[in-house]
Every structure is written in C-alpha cells, then in structure tokens.
mmCIF file of C-alpha atoms in Angstrom:
data_model
loop_
_atom_site.group_PDB
_atom_site.id
_atom_site.type_symbol
_atom_site.label_atom_id
_atom_site.label_comp_id
_atom_site.label_asym_id
_atom_site.label_seq_id
_atom_site.Cartn_x
_atom_site.Cartn_y
_atom_site.Cartn_z
ATOM 1 C CA MET Q 15 -2.307 -15.993 -1.301
ATOM 2 C CA SER Q 16 -3.658 -12.292 0.194
ATOM 3 C CA ASN Q 17 -6.171 -10.581 -2.158
ATOM 4 C CA ILE Q 18 -6.814 -7.125 -2.808
ATOM 5 C CA LYS Q 19 -10.069 -5.675 -3.601
ATOM 6 C CA ILE Q 20 -9.316 -2.581 -6.114
ATOM 7 C CA LYS Q 21 -11.533 0.662 -5.160
ATOM 8 C CA ARG Q 22 -11.805 3.318 -7.405
ATOM 9 C CA GLY Q 23 -11.351 7.106 -5.641
ATOM 10 C CA VAL Q 24 -13.100 10.329 -5.477
ATOM 11 C CA PHE Q 25 -8.865 12.549 -5.252
ATOM 12 C CA ASP Q 26 -10.307 15.657 -5.754
ATOM 13 C CA THR Q 27 -12.102 16.780 -2.716
ATOM 14 C CA LYS Q 28 -10.363 17.930 -0.176
ATOM 15 C CA LEU Q 29 -10.412 16.995 2.715
ATOM 16 C CA GLU Q 30 -9.447 19.501 5.440
ATOM 17 C CA LEU Q 31 -8.966 19.394 9.264
ATOM 18 C CA GLN Q 32 -6.970 20.979 11.892
ATOM 19 C CA HIS Q 33 -4.863 18.971 13.801
ATOM 20 C CA ALA Q 34 -1.489 19.472 16.966
ATOM 21 C CA GLY Q 35 1.267 17.202 17.326
ATOM 22 C CA ILE Q 36 0.826 14.089 18.805
ATOM 23 C CA ARG Q 37 3.282 13.257 21.054
ATOM 24 C CA ALA Q 38 3.388 9.297 22.048
ATOM 25 C CA GLY Q 39 5.896 10.010 25.127
ATOM 26 C CA PHE Q 40 5.535 12.745 27.415
ATOM 27 C CA PRO Q 41 2.724 14.994 27.479
ATOM 28 C CA SER Q 42 3.082 18.633 25.447
ATOM 29 C CA PRO Q 43 2.364 21.878 27.026
ATOM 30 C CA ALA Q 44 -0.144 23.981 25.357
ATOM 31 C CA GLU Q 45 1.686 25.985 23.383
ATOM 32 C CA ASP Q 46 2.625 23.149 21.070
ATOM 33 C CA TYR Q 47 -1.346 22.674 19.989
ATOM 34 C CA VAL Q 48 0.063 25.136 16.173
ATOM 35 C CA HIS Q 49 -3.154 23.961 13.801
ATOM 36 C CA GLU Q 50 -1.804 23.420 10.777
ATOM 37 C CA THR Q 51 -3.892 22.654 6.969
ATOM 38 C CA LEU Q 52 -4.211 18.116 6.115
ATOM 39 C CA ASP Q 53 -4.887 18.226 2.993
ATOM 40 C CA PHE Q 54 -5.335 14.657 1.893
ATOM 41 C CA ASN Q 55 -4.826 15.525 -2.095
ATOM 42 C CA ARG Q 56 -2.098 17.008 -1.360
ATOM 43 C CA ASP Q 57 -0.495 15.204 1.524
ATOM 44 C CA TYR Q 58 -1.182 11.491 0.294
ATOM 45 C CA ILE Q 59 -1.892 11.545 -3.267
ATOM 46 C CA LEU Q 60 0.672 12.106 -6.267
ATOM 47 C CA HIS Q 61 -0.992 11.520 -8.850
ATOM 48 C CA PRO Q 62 -5.114 11.705 -8.874
ATOM 49 C CA GLU Q 63 -5.219 9.272 -11.828
ATOM 50 C CA ALA Q 64 -2.794 6.202 -11.129
ATOM 51 C CA SER Q 65 -4.266 6.372 -7.643
ATOM 52 C CA PHE Q 66 -6.893 3.619 -6.133
ATOM 53 C CA TYR Q 67 -8.135 2.123 -2.603
ATOM 54 C CA GLY Q 68 -7.308 -1.091 -1.715
ATOM 55 C CA ASP Q 69 -9.248 -3.201 0.823
ATOM 56 C CA VAL Q 70 -7.191 -5.548 2.382
ATOM 57 C CA GLU Q 71 -8.690 -9.663 1.949
ATOM 58 C CA GLY Q 72 -5.923 -11.622 4.091
ATOM 59 C CA ASP Q 73 -2.698 -11.572 6.602
ATOM 60 C CA SER Q 74 0.091 -12.685 4.041
ATOM 61 C CA MET Q 75 1.329 -9.127 4.954
ATOM 62 C CA LYS Q 76 1.344 -9.261 8.683
ATOM 63 C CA ASP Q 77 5.129 -8.943 9.207
ATOM 64 C CA ALA Q 78 4.827 -5.338 7.120
ATOM 65 C CA GLY Q 79 2.357 -4.430 9.638
ATOM 66 C CA ILE Q 80 -0.518 -4.842 7.103
ATOM 67 C CA PHE Q 81 -2.971 -6.965 8.362
ATOM 68 C CA ASN Q 82 -6.507 -8.503 7.462
ATOM 69 C CA GLY Q 83 -9.432 -4.926 6.696
ATOM 70 C CA ASP Q 84 -6.542 -2.438 5.991
ATOM 71 C CA ARG Q 85 -6.913 0.039 3.533
ATOM 72 C CA VAL Q 86 -3.978 0.396 1.286
ATOM 73 C CA ILE Q 87 -3.382 3.828 -1.358
ATOM 74 C CA ILE Q 88 -2.688 1.860 -3.991
ATOM 75 C CA ASP Q 89 0.057 4.371 -7.352
ATOM 76 C CA ARG Q 90 -0.529 3.092 -10.786
ATOM 77 C CA ALA Q 91 2.215 5.779 -11.254
ATOM 78 C CA VAL Q 92 4.920 4.930 -9.029
ATOM 79 C CA GLU Q 93 8.149 3.194 -10.521
ATOM 80 C CA PRO Q 94 8.429 -0.127 -8.455
ATOM 81 C CA HIS Q 95 12.040 -1.482 -7.389
ATOM 82 C CA ASN Q 96 13.664 -4.265 -5.785
ATOM 83 C CA GLY Q 97 11.507 -4.232 -1.975
ATOM 84 C CA SER Q 98 8.192 -2.795 -3.014
ATOM 85 C CA ILE Q 99 5.227 -3.623 -1.861
ATOM 86 C CA ILE Q 100 3.083 -4.218 -4.914
ATOM 87 C CA VAL Q 101 0.036 -5.174 -6.499
ATOM 88 C CA ALA Q 102 0.182 -7.936 -9.047
ATOM 89 C CA PHE Q 103 -2.396 -9.140 -11.199
ATOM 90 C CA TRP Q 104 -1.450 -12.793 -11.968
ATOM 91 C CA ASN Q 105 -3.188 -16.229 -12.831
ATOM 92 C CA GLY Q 106 -5.972 -13.300 -12.590
ATOM 93 C CA GLU Q 107 -6.098 -12.977 -9.161
ATOM 94 C CA PHE Q 108 -4.676 -9.207 -7.423
ATOM 95 C CA THR Q 109 -2.357 -10.019 -4.689
ATOM 96 C CA MET Q 110 -0.306 -7.749 -2.970
ATOM 97 C CA LYS Q 111 3.332 -8.528 -2.532
ATOM 98 C CA TYR Q 112 7.459 -7.250 -1.384
ATOM 99 C CA LEU Q 113 8.500 -7.632 -5.115
ATOM 100 C CA ASP Q 114 12.120 -8.882 -5.386
ATOM 101 C CA LEU Q 115 14.126 -8.496 -8.626
ATOM 102 C CA THR Q 116 17.198 -10.569 -7.341
ATOM 103 C CA HIS Q 117 16.774 -13.542 -9.478
ATOM 104 C CA LYS Q 118 15.278 -11.304 -13.096
ATOM 105 C CA LYS Q 119 19.296 -11.687 -14.602
ATOM 106 C CA ASP Q 120 18.599 -16.108 -14.475
ATOM 107 C CA GLY Q 121 14.442 -15.035 -15.422
ATOM 108 C CA TYR Q 122 12.094 -14.313 -12.683
ATOM 109 C CA ILE Q 123 11.164 -13.026 -10.843
ATOM 110 C CA GLU Q 124 9.534 -13.715 -7.062
ATOM 111 C CA LEU Q 125 6.671 -12.403 -5.341
ATOM 112 C CA LYS Q 126 8.197 -12.799 -1.461
ATOM 113 C CA PRO Q 127 4.930 -13.038 1.314
ATOM 114 C CA ALA Q 128 5.702 -10.940 4.686
ATOM 115 C CA ASN Q 129 4.143 -14.034 6.536
ATOM 116 C CA PRO Q 130 6.109 -17.338 6.747
ATOM 117 C CA ASP Q 131 2.808 -19.806 6.706
ATOM 118 C CA TYR Q 132 3.018 -18.531 2.877
ATOM 119 C CA PRO Q 133 4.573 -19.154 -0.251
ATOM 120 C CA VAL Q 134 7.257 -17.865 -1.904
ATOM 121 C CA PHE Q 135 6.315 -17.373 -5.834
ATOM 122 C CA LYS Q 136 8.121 -17.689 -8.844
ATOM 123 C CA VAL Q 137 6.747 -15.236 -11.895
ATOM 124 C CA GLU Q 138 8.281 -16.281 -15.091
ATOM 125 C CA ALA Q 139 8.341 -15.362 -18.320
ATOM 126 C CA GLY Q 140 5.211 -16.441 -20.236
ATOM 127 C CA ASP Q 141 2.984 -16.304 -16.936
ATOM 128 C CA ASN Q 142 0.114 -14.203 -16.520
ATOM 129 C CA PHE Q 143 1.610 -11.280 -14.454
ATOM 130 C CA GLU Q 144 1.649 -7.261 -14.453
ATOM 131 C CA VAL Q 145 2.606 -5.432 -11.876
ATOM 132 C CA TRP Q 146 -0.088 -3.076 -11.222
ATOM 133 C CA GLY Q 147 0.850 -0.881 -8.228
ATOM 134 C CA VAL Q 148 2.785 0.061 -5.573
ATOM 135 C CA VAL Q 149 1.699 0.780 -2.295
ATOM 136 C CA VAL Q 150 2.347 3.803 -1.488
ATOM 137 C CA HIS Q 151 0.770 4.214 2.157
ATOM 138 C CA LEU Q 152 -1.754 2.538 4.697
ATOM 139 C CA ILE Q 153 -4.751 3.114 6.579
ATOM 140 C CA ARG Q 154 -5.610 1.319 9.210
ATOM 141 C CA THR Q 155 -9.280 1.797 11.086
ATOM 142 C CA PHE Q 156 -8.410 1.245 15.111
ATOM 143 C CA GLU Q 157 -12.850 2.136 16.036
ATOM 144 C CA THR Q 158 -16.374 3.182 14.042
#
C-alpha cells in the first residue's frame, strides 16, 4: 500500500513568479514572451485553512501519474466524488487511492490503486475509515 506523509503548509506567503508561455511544439516568436504573475496561493490553494501537502511513498498510484517522491496538495474542504483521488485514513495509516462509490448501495465502498500489482480494498461499515481529503494538485521535482 502506498503511504503518504502529511505536512502542514504555510499558504499565507505569496510566491510570485514571472513566467512566459512554454510551447512543447515549435519555438514561439519573441512576442509570445508576455509576463504574467503566478501566485501559487491564489492559483492553487482555494482553502488555505484546509490545505496540506503530502509526500508520496510507494508506487500504488503510478498509472495515475503519481510517483514515489512526488508531492501532492490535499484539500480537506473539497467534497470527494466517485473517481476522486483521495487521501484516506484507514487502519491507522494515511493512504492515497481512487475512491469508488459504485457499491455504496450495497453497503461498502472501494479504494482502488492505479497499479495492477496492488489489491483493491473493500471498506465496509464499522471499519476505521475516513476520507481525509481530496488530492487537487501534483508537484513533481525533476532536478534539484
């Protein structure tokens, strides 16, 4: 099971960057170098009081493009829906999986990995389970 370490973020400090559009196809002419301000907090953190970072450990979500060592932003104020990537507190640990609500009328839900090497977990009434938050953004570092 992939685990996730939860970290409290400081989202009240503005991080402003100048950036230009980056094309993945043909090079763009100089006129495309229009600078905008990127404010991480304004653009990515909708609910600062309910937002956390999570450091991903493991590869159970690799087919969703989330890899060991990635960092995710988790928002506890976002309502999860069927298919959401969630952070759950289950059996005393935090884990990140797809939320499958299609069996709710049958009395259970499923936590599905994005890696066929891992099992699907069936969560039933009475289990020590809580949807802790919804993964809303992924941060990946390529070089340090």
